[in-house]
Amino acid sequence: MMSWKEQLEGKIEPELQREIEIFALQIELRGQDKVEEKLFAETRLRKGVYGQRYDNGVRHDGNDVQSLGYEEKLSKGPNTVWDAPGMQRIKLPYGGLNAEQLDVLAELAEEYSDQIVHVTTRQDVQLHFVHLEDTPDIMRRLGSVGITTQEACGNSVRNVTACPLAGVCRSEVFDVTPYASAVARFLLGHPDAQAFGRKFKISLSGCADHACGLANMHDIGLIAKTKDGRRGFEMYVGGGLGAVPRQAKRFRDFLPVEELLPISQAICRVFAKHGEKRLRGRARMKFLIEQLGLARFDELVLEERAKLREDPRWRTLLEGAEQVQEVVLSAPETKLVALGKPDGPPKQWRDTNVYAQKQQGFSTITVCLPLGDLTSDQLRGLAQTARQFGIEQIRTTVEQNIVLRHVPNAKLDGLFAALDRIGLAQPGAGTIVDITSCPGTDTCKLGIASSRGLAAELRGQLAQKNVSLDQAVKDLRIKISGCFNSCGQHHVADIGFYGVTRKRGRHQVPFFQVVLGGKWRENAGALGLAIGAVPSRRIPETLELIIDRYVEGRESNETFQQFVERTGRANIRAWLDDLSVVPPYETSPELFSDWGDPREYSMSDHGVGECAGAVVPAAEFGLQASEREVFEAQVLLDEATPGEAAKRAYEAMLTAAKSLVEMEVEDIAQEPEVIAEAFKTRFFDTKLFFDPFAKGKFAQYFFNAHQHRDVLTNAEGARQRVEEAQLFIEAAHACYDRISQGGAS
Amino acid sequence: MITAKVAEETVPSPLSGKKYAVKVFFEAGVQFEPHDAVLLFHRWIQERVFENTIDVVNYAHVHQGPKVMLIRHHDYFAYDDRDGRPGLLYVQRRPHEGPFEDRLREALDTTLRAAQRLESEGVRFATGQLEFGIYDRLFAPNTFDSFARVEHRLRQQLSELFKDDGLSLEHASDPGRPFTVSIHGSQKESWRALG
């Protein structure tokens, strides 16, 4: 039987390959009910395998709630049916992609999803309607072109984002790309970043004035800076959007690049140790900093920094960062040619989608993606275009677009024509038509209103009149979230909307809360405030009213934020009064459904989010890993490789022992000798590991295996080792349970 | 014979691909837009026209592709206008097991059942052509070799199904796309005429 696993053998980086095979095994074990539900849910989330709307097995069809008839099997998480298709998030550090990767994404969308790849507001991409059983093959195929889904969701360090213009930007202090890459690689799977109570987001920006990195809304925000000729970062901590947005606080005026990785590591340790674990709504780092105060937080970070053992990767990952030069496959042209000729790119596209790079003769092109979506054919067409025009680096953006960098100016005509052929030459990048939206009720379990439906409607209406719009209006940004969680980043838009609901008689009505005055520029320099809620169907006229009043009432050169401030929120709210009234269902039934969805609106599809997953103590992951290893040992035994089986069984015991030791000793060294000794002194000598009947017998199995770990074993000896490992791991589980329940004796 | 058998066993056949796709095309000038498909597919869910339906997905904003989908557990139907040619596309997202002939018949039956339903709603099809695809690159890369290995059995099976000995099969050779064969035959009155 041919498989992708065999087909791609040797083409995936070994560590990633092993992670994928472990996940495939975990799916199998969960299928046999050998892994706990919450543990499996967090495990799959950390692989980017996320839930999707209707995965609880029911859907409201507008009249009734229908059962979706999924096969009755185990769940893959709380309220999540095993058989229900879900979403696969794919991490792209700093949004970086190349042509080969685009081709693979196109194939995956075609074969496992719905032919659409969706670019997210954090430079990731997502596939929808994916079945759990297909995810290992998806990961293998991605792994073969250097992409991982590891830690794309769950309580982990999420995709590290960066300005898509990094390296080509005219106002950047330096190119942050190699640093973003180093942070992403360093923290991926790092032991100090595994025990978080919630997700953790990092972003890098090349300068303070422009929006691109959005440093102010991240757990760690880094803005490039130099001091006395040395590179470093102005560092911000504790920012975040969500239901309770917070702007980040300045933590270091200048953090030299040598300290970038160790200080980031130290911050992760503080968050893991002191962050809230029980109350999800208070578990982001912004709340920890608020609770501790920045000064105390700083003290804790410095304490952790002082404890860190020197890690060579702090340096090696940054080697050559100052010399990084993006590969440029085409020769530059210094003259911007033929942009205005009749068959060349229209002026509107040139004005909004072409950015003159700091490298003379080159431009960066923004490819506008309506709602962040593109088809498999478009992905392939983009890959082909990139190859044809010698474009090595492609990046996704947090505005759900794609940029093509290092395009020689002389080739802009040709590039425009090539993009136009695949429907990717829409103008309006970075203008009011370029609306950002989260998935909302289309696919998100938490969605309250149709953010994508509304975005499509507004985009359509605005595009028609874009040319005639006042320039001050064209420059505004609109961002839409389907609920208060702010995945559409509505807080940092000039005009933001987020989904809410209201009741009128027996019926529910989709509404959007209007949020005004946020600032996209200056790295998300200000957060907008809610003005009032309006029925979803009336948002287009609400928007028109707001922009008309702005055009009529603005004083010369007044920004939208200044206009909102001067007018006063109470006055603006009064404009919306009439619009927010909902007539009875019988007279205006259209208000009781949402954009792009003819069903009568209902909240009954609203589910439980998986954004964070359950908080699973690190020891439980360790014990789970030991179970998997002993299972692998069993398989090796069946394959008649006793030496390998005995070795793996010993490793399983070591993993279990380490999981327990780490509950008591932080930063335990990885050497088996050290772990065995610590286990002996802390769990055996103290009798903490003893159970009432076997006493310390199972621990002796481990000591024996440790002592004879290098001795060659025959089949019989290996079988005994595997059986003993099984018993030792069971005893480790029992010991963990006693300790966690506080009943150790 | 022995040589042929060895070759068959060592080189997996494209026919072993587990996910098929079929597209039938709307008649030129048909008045059926993506917005109509959104309304229709939602209604089909309400009326339980097909089993295992999950949701309707609206991608009307994308350029030439699957604009509106009726997602089912293992597969989906789409209002699709790839290459500017609107029609009904059926795609299997999960592997289907069984002999090639059975799986081909199943894919065609499912597609034509939806097409017939659309005809009953007033949508007319160009019934002299369809596309058959294998969305499974592990077994069926989009190469001429794949086509050569599929052509005979595909023609045989389709001729039988459509009672048409004059079918012409043409390989759509874009190597990036999934394996696709374009099939032309005699025009029928409607897909419903096939029963």
Short mmCIF file of N, CA and C in Angstrom, two decimals, chain A residues 465-558:
data_model
loop_
_atom_site.label_atom_id
_atom_site.label_comp_id
_atom_site.label_asym_id
_atom_site.label_seq_id
_atom_site.Cartn_x
_atom_site.Cartn_y
_atom_site.Cartn_z
N LYS A 465 -17.92 52.51 -5.35
CA LYS A 465 -17.80 53.97 -5.31
C LYS A 465 -16.43 54.43 -4.85
N ASN A 466 -15.47 53.51 -4.85
CA ASN A 466 -14.15 53.83 -4.32
C ASN A 466 -13.51 55.03 -4.99
N VAL A 467 -13.64 55.07 -6.32
CA VAL A 467 -12.98 56.14 -7.07
C VAL A 467 -13.50 57.51 -6.62
N SER A 468 -14.80 57.58 -6.33
CA SER A 468 -15.38 58.88 -6.00
C SER A 468 -15.25 59.22 -4.51
N LEU A 469 -14.71 58.31 -3.73
CA LEU A 469 -14.61 58.59 -2.29
C LEU A 469 -13.55 59.66 -2.01
N ASP A 470 -13.81 60.44 -0.97
CA ASP A 470 -12.84 61.43 -0.51
C ASP A 470 -11.56 60.70 -0.09
N GLN A 471 -10.41 61.29 -0.35
CA GLN A 471 -9.14 60.63 -0.02
C GLN A 471 -9.06 60.29 1.47
N ALA A 472 -9.59 61.19 2.32
CA ALA A 472 -9.53 60.93 3.77
C ALA A 472 -10.33 59.68 4.12
N VAL A 473 -11.36 59.40 3.36
CA VAL A 473 -12.18 58.20 3.60
C VAL A 473 -11.47 56.97 3.05
N LYS A 474 -10.87 57.14 1.87
CA LYS A 474 -10.15 56.00 1.25
C LYS A 474 -9.10 55.45 2.20
N ASP A 475 -8.48 56.33 2.98
CA ASP A 475 -7.38 55.89 3.84
C ASP A 475 -7.84 55.20 5.13
N LEU A 476 -9.13 55.18 5.37
CA LEU A 476 -9.61 54.55 6.61
C LEU A 476 -9.51 53.02 6.54
N ARG A 477 -9.36 52.41 7.70
CA ARG A 477 -9.32 50.95 7.75
C ARG A 477 -10.57 50.42 8.46
N ILE A 478 -11.13 49.37 7.89
CA ILE A 478 -12.28 48.71 8.51
C ILE A 478 -11.87 47.29 8.89
N LYS A 479 -12.20 46.91 10.11
CA LYS A 479 -11.89 45.54 10.55
C LYS A 479 -13.09 44.98 11.29
N ILE A 480 -13.38 43.70 11.01
CA ILE A 480 -14.63 43.12 11.53
C ILE A 480 -14.35 41.79 12.23
N SER A 481 -14.90 41.67 13.43
CA SER A 481 -14.83 40.40 14.17
C SER A 481 -16.24 39.85 14.34
N GLY A 482 -16.35 38.54 14.34
CA GLY A 482 -17.65 37.91 14.51
C GLY A 482 -18.13 37.89 15.95
N CYS A 483 -17.23 38.21 16.88
CA CYS A 483 -17.60 38.27 18.29
C CYS A 483 -16.62 39.20 19.01
N PHE A 484 -16.74 39.29 20.30
CA PHE A 484 -15.90 40.22 21.05
C PHE A 484 -14.44 39.78 21.16
N ASN A 485 -14.14 38.55 20.74
CA ASN A 485 -12.77 38.06 20.94
C ASN A 485 -11.74 38.71 20.03
N SER A 486 -12.21 39.45 19.05
CA SER A 486 -11.32 40.36 18.34
C SER A 486 -10.31 39.72 17.40
N CYS A 487 -10.61 38.55 16.87
CA CYS A 487 -9.68 37.95 15.90
C CYS A 487 -9.60 38.81 14.63
N GLY A 488 -10.65 39.58 14.37
CA GLY A 488 -10.62 40.49 13.21
C GLY A 488 -9.93 41.81 13.54
N GLN A 489 -9.45 41.93 14.77
CA GLN A 489 -8.66 43.11 15.22
C GLN A 489 -9.44 44.42 15.12
N HIS A 490 -10.74 44.35 15.46
CA HIS A 490 -11.59 45.55 15.31
C HIS A 490 -11.15 46.71 16.19
N HIS A 491 -10.43 46.42 17.28
CA HIS A 491 -10.01 47.49 18.19
C HIS A 491 -8.99 48.44 17.57
N VAL A 492 -8.24 47.96 16.58
CA VAL A 492 -7.17 48.80 16.04
C VAL A 492 -7.52 49.35 14.65
N ALA A 493 -8.80 49.36 14.34
CA ALA A 493 -9.25 49.94 13.06
C ALA A 493 -9.80 51.33 13.30
N ASP A 494 -9.81 52.14 12.26
CA ASP A 494 -10.53 53.42 12.37
C ASP A 494 -11.99 53.12 12.67
N ILE A 495 -12.53 52.18 11.87
CA ILE A 495 -13.92 51.77 12.06
C ILE A 495 -13.94 50.26 12.22
N GLY A 496 -14.34 49.83 13.39
CA GLY A 496 -14.37 48.39 13.66
C GLY A 496 -15.79 47.95 13.98
N PHE A 497 -16.04 46.68 13.76
CA PHE A 497 -17.33 46.10 14.11
C PHE A 497 -17.09 44.75 14.76
N TYR A 498 -17.89 44.42 15.77
CA TYR A 498 -17.85 43.05 16.27
C TYR A 498 -19.27 42.55 16.57
N GLY A 499 -19.45 41.27 16.32
CA GLY A 499 -20.79 40.68 16.37
C GLY A 499 -21.34 40.55 17.78
N VAL A 500 -22.58 40.93 17.92
CA VAL A 500 -23.33 40.73 19.17
C VAL A 500 -24.74 40.29 18.76
N THR A 501 -25.57 40.04 19.74
CA THR A 501 -26.93 39.64 19.39
C THR A 501 -27.93 40.36 20.29
N ARG A 502 -29.14 40.56 19.77
CA ARG A 502 -30.21 41.19 20.54
C ARG A 502 -31.48 40.38 20.30
N LYS A 503 -32.41 40.54 21.21
CA LYS A 503 -33.66 39.81 21.07
C LYS A 503 -34.80 40.76 20.74
N ARG A 504 -35.68 40.37 19.86
CA ARG A 504 -36.88 41.17 19.57
C ARG A 504 -38.03 40.18 19.62
N GLY A 505 -38.85 40.28 20.61
CA GLY A 505 -39.91 39.31 20.79
C GLY A 505 -39.31 37.93 21.00
N ARG A 506 -39.78 36.96 20.22
CA ARG A 506 -39.26 35.59 20.36
C ARG A 506 -38.03 35.39 19.46
N HIS A 507 -37.69 36.39 18.71
CA HIS A 507 -36.65 36.20 17.69
C HIS A 507 -35.33 36.85 18.08
N GLN A 508 -34.26 36.26 17.60
CA GLN A 508 -32.93 36.85 17.81
C GLN A 508 -32.51 37.61 16.56
N VAL A 509 -31.73 38.65 16.77
CA VAL A 509 -31.30 39.50 15.66
C VAL A 509 -29.78 39.63 15.71
N PRO A 510 -29.11 39.40 14.55
CA PRO A 510 -27.66 39.63 14.55
C PRO A 510 -27.37 41.12 14.52
N PHE A 511 -26.53 41.56 15.41
CA PHE A 511 -26.12 42.97 15.50
C PHE A 511 -24.60 43.06 15.36
N PHE A 512 -24.14 44.26 15.08
CA PHE A 512 -22.70 44.53 15.20
C PHE A 512 -22.51 45.76 16.09
N GLN A 513 -21.60 45.64 17.02
CA GLN A 513 -21.21 46.78 17.82
C GLN A 513 -20.25 47.63 16.97
N VAL A 514 -20.47 48.93 16.98
CA VAL A 514 -19.62 49.83 16.20
C VAL A 514 -18.50 50.35 17.11
N VAL A 515 -17.26 50.18 16.66
CA VAL A 515 -16.10 50.60 17.45
C VAL A 515 -15.34 51.65 16.65
N LEU A 516 -15.16 52.81 17.21
CA LEU A 516 -14.53 53.90 16.44
C LEU A 516 -13.26 54.42 17.13
N GLY A 517 -12.35 54.86 16.30
CA GLY A 517 -11.20 55.61 16.82
C GLY A 517 -9.95 54.81 17.12
N GLY A 518 -9.93 53.55 16.75
CA GLY A 518 -8.70 52.77 16.94
C GLY A 518 -7.64 53.23 15.95
N LYS A 519 -6.42 52.93 16.29
CA LYS A 519 -5.33 53.39 15.42
C LYS A 519 -4.52 52.21 14.92
N TRP A 520 -4.50 52.06 13.61
CA TRP A 520 -3.73 51.00 12.96
C TRP A 520 -2.27 51.41 12.89
N ARG A 521 -2.06 52.67 12.63
CA ARG A 521 -0.68 53.15 12.50
C ARG A 521 0.02 53.12 13.85
N GLU A 522 1.28 53.46 13.83
CA GLU A 522 2.11 53.48 15.05
C GLU A 522 2.00 52.17 15.80
N ASN A 523 2.09 51.08 15.06
CA ASN A 523 2.06 49.76 15.68
C ASN A 523 0.84 49.53 16.56
N ALA A 524 -0.31 49.83 16.01
CA ALA A 524 -1.58 49.73 16.76
C ALA A 524 -1.55 50.70 17.92
N GLY A 525 -1.40 51.98 17.57
CA GLY A 525 -1.12 53.02 18.56
C GLY A 525 -2.27 53.39 19.47
N ALA A 526 -3.52 53.06 19.14
CA ALA A 526 -4.64 53.39 20.03
C ALA A 526 -5.75 52.37 19.82
N LEU A 527 -6.50 52.14 20.89
CA LEU A 527 -7.62 51.19 20.82
C LEU A 527 -8.92 51.95 20.68
N GLY A 528 -9.78 51.48 19.80
CA GLY A 528 -11.07 52.14 19.61
C GLY A 528 -12.05 51.81 20.74
N LEU A 529 -13.12 52.60 20.80
CA LEU A 529 -14.12 52.36 21.84
C LEU A 529 -15.49 52.09 21.20
N ALA A 530 -16.26 51.23 21.86
CA ALA A 530 -17.58 50.88 21.34
C ALA A 530 -18.51 52.08 21.46
N ILE A 531 -19.28 52.30 20.38
CA ILE A 531 -20.20 53.44 20.35
C ILE A 531 -21.64 52.98 20.58
N GLY A 532 -22.02 51.91 19.91
CA GLY A 532 -23.39 51.42 20.04
C GLY A 532 -23.58 50.30 19.04
N ALA A 533 -24.64 49.52 19.24
CA ALA A 533 -24.88 48.37 18.38
C ALA A 533 -26.02 48.62 17.40
N VAL A 534 -25.85 48.07 16.19
CA VAL A 534 -26.79 48.28 15.09
C VAL A 534 -27.07 46.91 14.46
N PRO A 535 -28.29 46.65 14.01
CA PRO A 535 -28.54 45.36 13.34
C PRO A 535 -27.57 45.15 12.18
N SER A 536 -27.13 43.92 12.02
CA SER A 536 -26.15 43.59 10.99
C SER A 536 -26.55 44.14 9.62
N ARG A 537 -27.81 43.97 9.27
CA ARG A 537 -28.27 44.38 7.94
C ARG A 537 -28.22 45.90 7.74
N ARG A 538 -28.11 46.64 8.83
CA ARG A 538 -28.07 48.10 8.70
C ARG A 538 -26.66 48.66 8.81
N ILE A 539 -25.68 47.80 8.88
CA ILE A 539 -24.30 48.31 9.01
C ILE A 539 -23.88 49.10 7.76
N PRO A 540 -24.23 48.67 6.54
CA PRO A 540 -23.80 49.48 5.38
C PRO A 540 -24.29 50.93 5.47
N GLU A 541 -25.56 51.13 5.87
CA GLU A 541 -26.02 52.52 5.95
C GLU A 541 -25.41 53.23 7.15
N THR A 542 -25.09 52.47 8.20
CA THR A 542 -24.41 53.07 9.35
C THR A 542 -23.03 53.57 8.92
N LEU A 543 -22.34 52.74 8.16
CA LEU A 543 -21.01 53.13 7.69
C LEU A 543 -21.10 54.37 6.81
N GLU A 544 -22.06 54.35 5.93
CA GLU A 544 -22.22 55.49 5.02
C GLU A 544 -22.47 56.77 5.81
N LEU A 545 -23.31 56.65 6.83
CA LEU A 545 -23.62 57.81 7.66
C LEU A 545 -22.35 58.33 8.35
N ILE A 546 -21.57 57.42 8.90
CA ILE A 546 -20.36 57.85 9.63
C ILE A 546 -19.37 58.52 8.69
N ILE A 547 -19.15 57.92 7.51
CA ILE A 547 -18.16 58.52 6.63
C ILE A 547 -18.67 59.83 6.00
N ASP A 548 -19.97 59.90 5.77
CA ASP A 548 -20.52 61.17 5.26
C ASP A 548 -20.33 62.29 6.29
N ARG A 549 -20.64 61.98 7.54
CA ARG A 549 -20.49 62.99 8.60
C ARG A 549 -19.02 63.39 8.75
N TYR A 550 -18.14 62.42 8.57
CA TYR A 550 -16.70 62.71 8.67
C TYR A 550 -16.26 63.64 7.55
N VAL A 551 -16.69 63.32 6.33
CA VAL A 551 -16.30 64.15 5.19
C VAL A 551 -16.87 65.57 5.35
N GLU A 552 -18.13 65.64 5.78
CA GLU A 552 -18.76 66.95 5.93
C GLU A 552 -18.18 67.74 7.11
N GLY A 553 -17.89 67.04 8.20
CA GLY A 553 -17.58 67.75 9.44
C GLY A 553 -16.12 67.87 9.80
N ARG A 554 -15.24 67.21 9.06
CA ARG A 554 -13.83 67.22 9.48
C ARG A 554 -13.20 68.58 9.23
N GLU A 555 -12.35 68.96 10.15
CA GLU A 555 -11.59 70.19 9.97
C GLU A 555 -10.35 69.84 9.16
N SER A 556 -9.70 70.85 8.63
CA SER A 556 -8.61 70.56 7.69
C SER A 556 -7.56 69.65 8.33
N ASN A 557 -7.20 68.62 7.59
CA ASN A 557 -6.18 67.66 8.01
C ASN A 557 -6.51 66.92 9.31
N GLU A 558 -7.75 66.98 9.70
CA GLU A 558 -8.12 66.27 10.92
C GLU A 558 -8.20 64.76 10.63
#
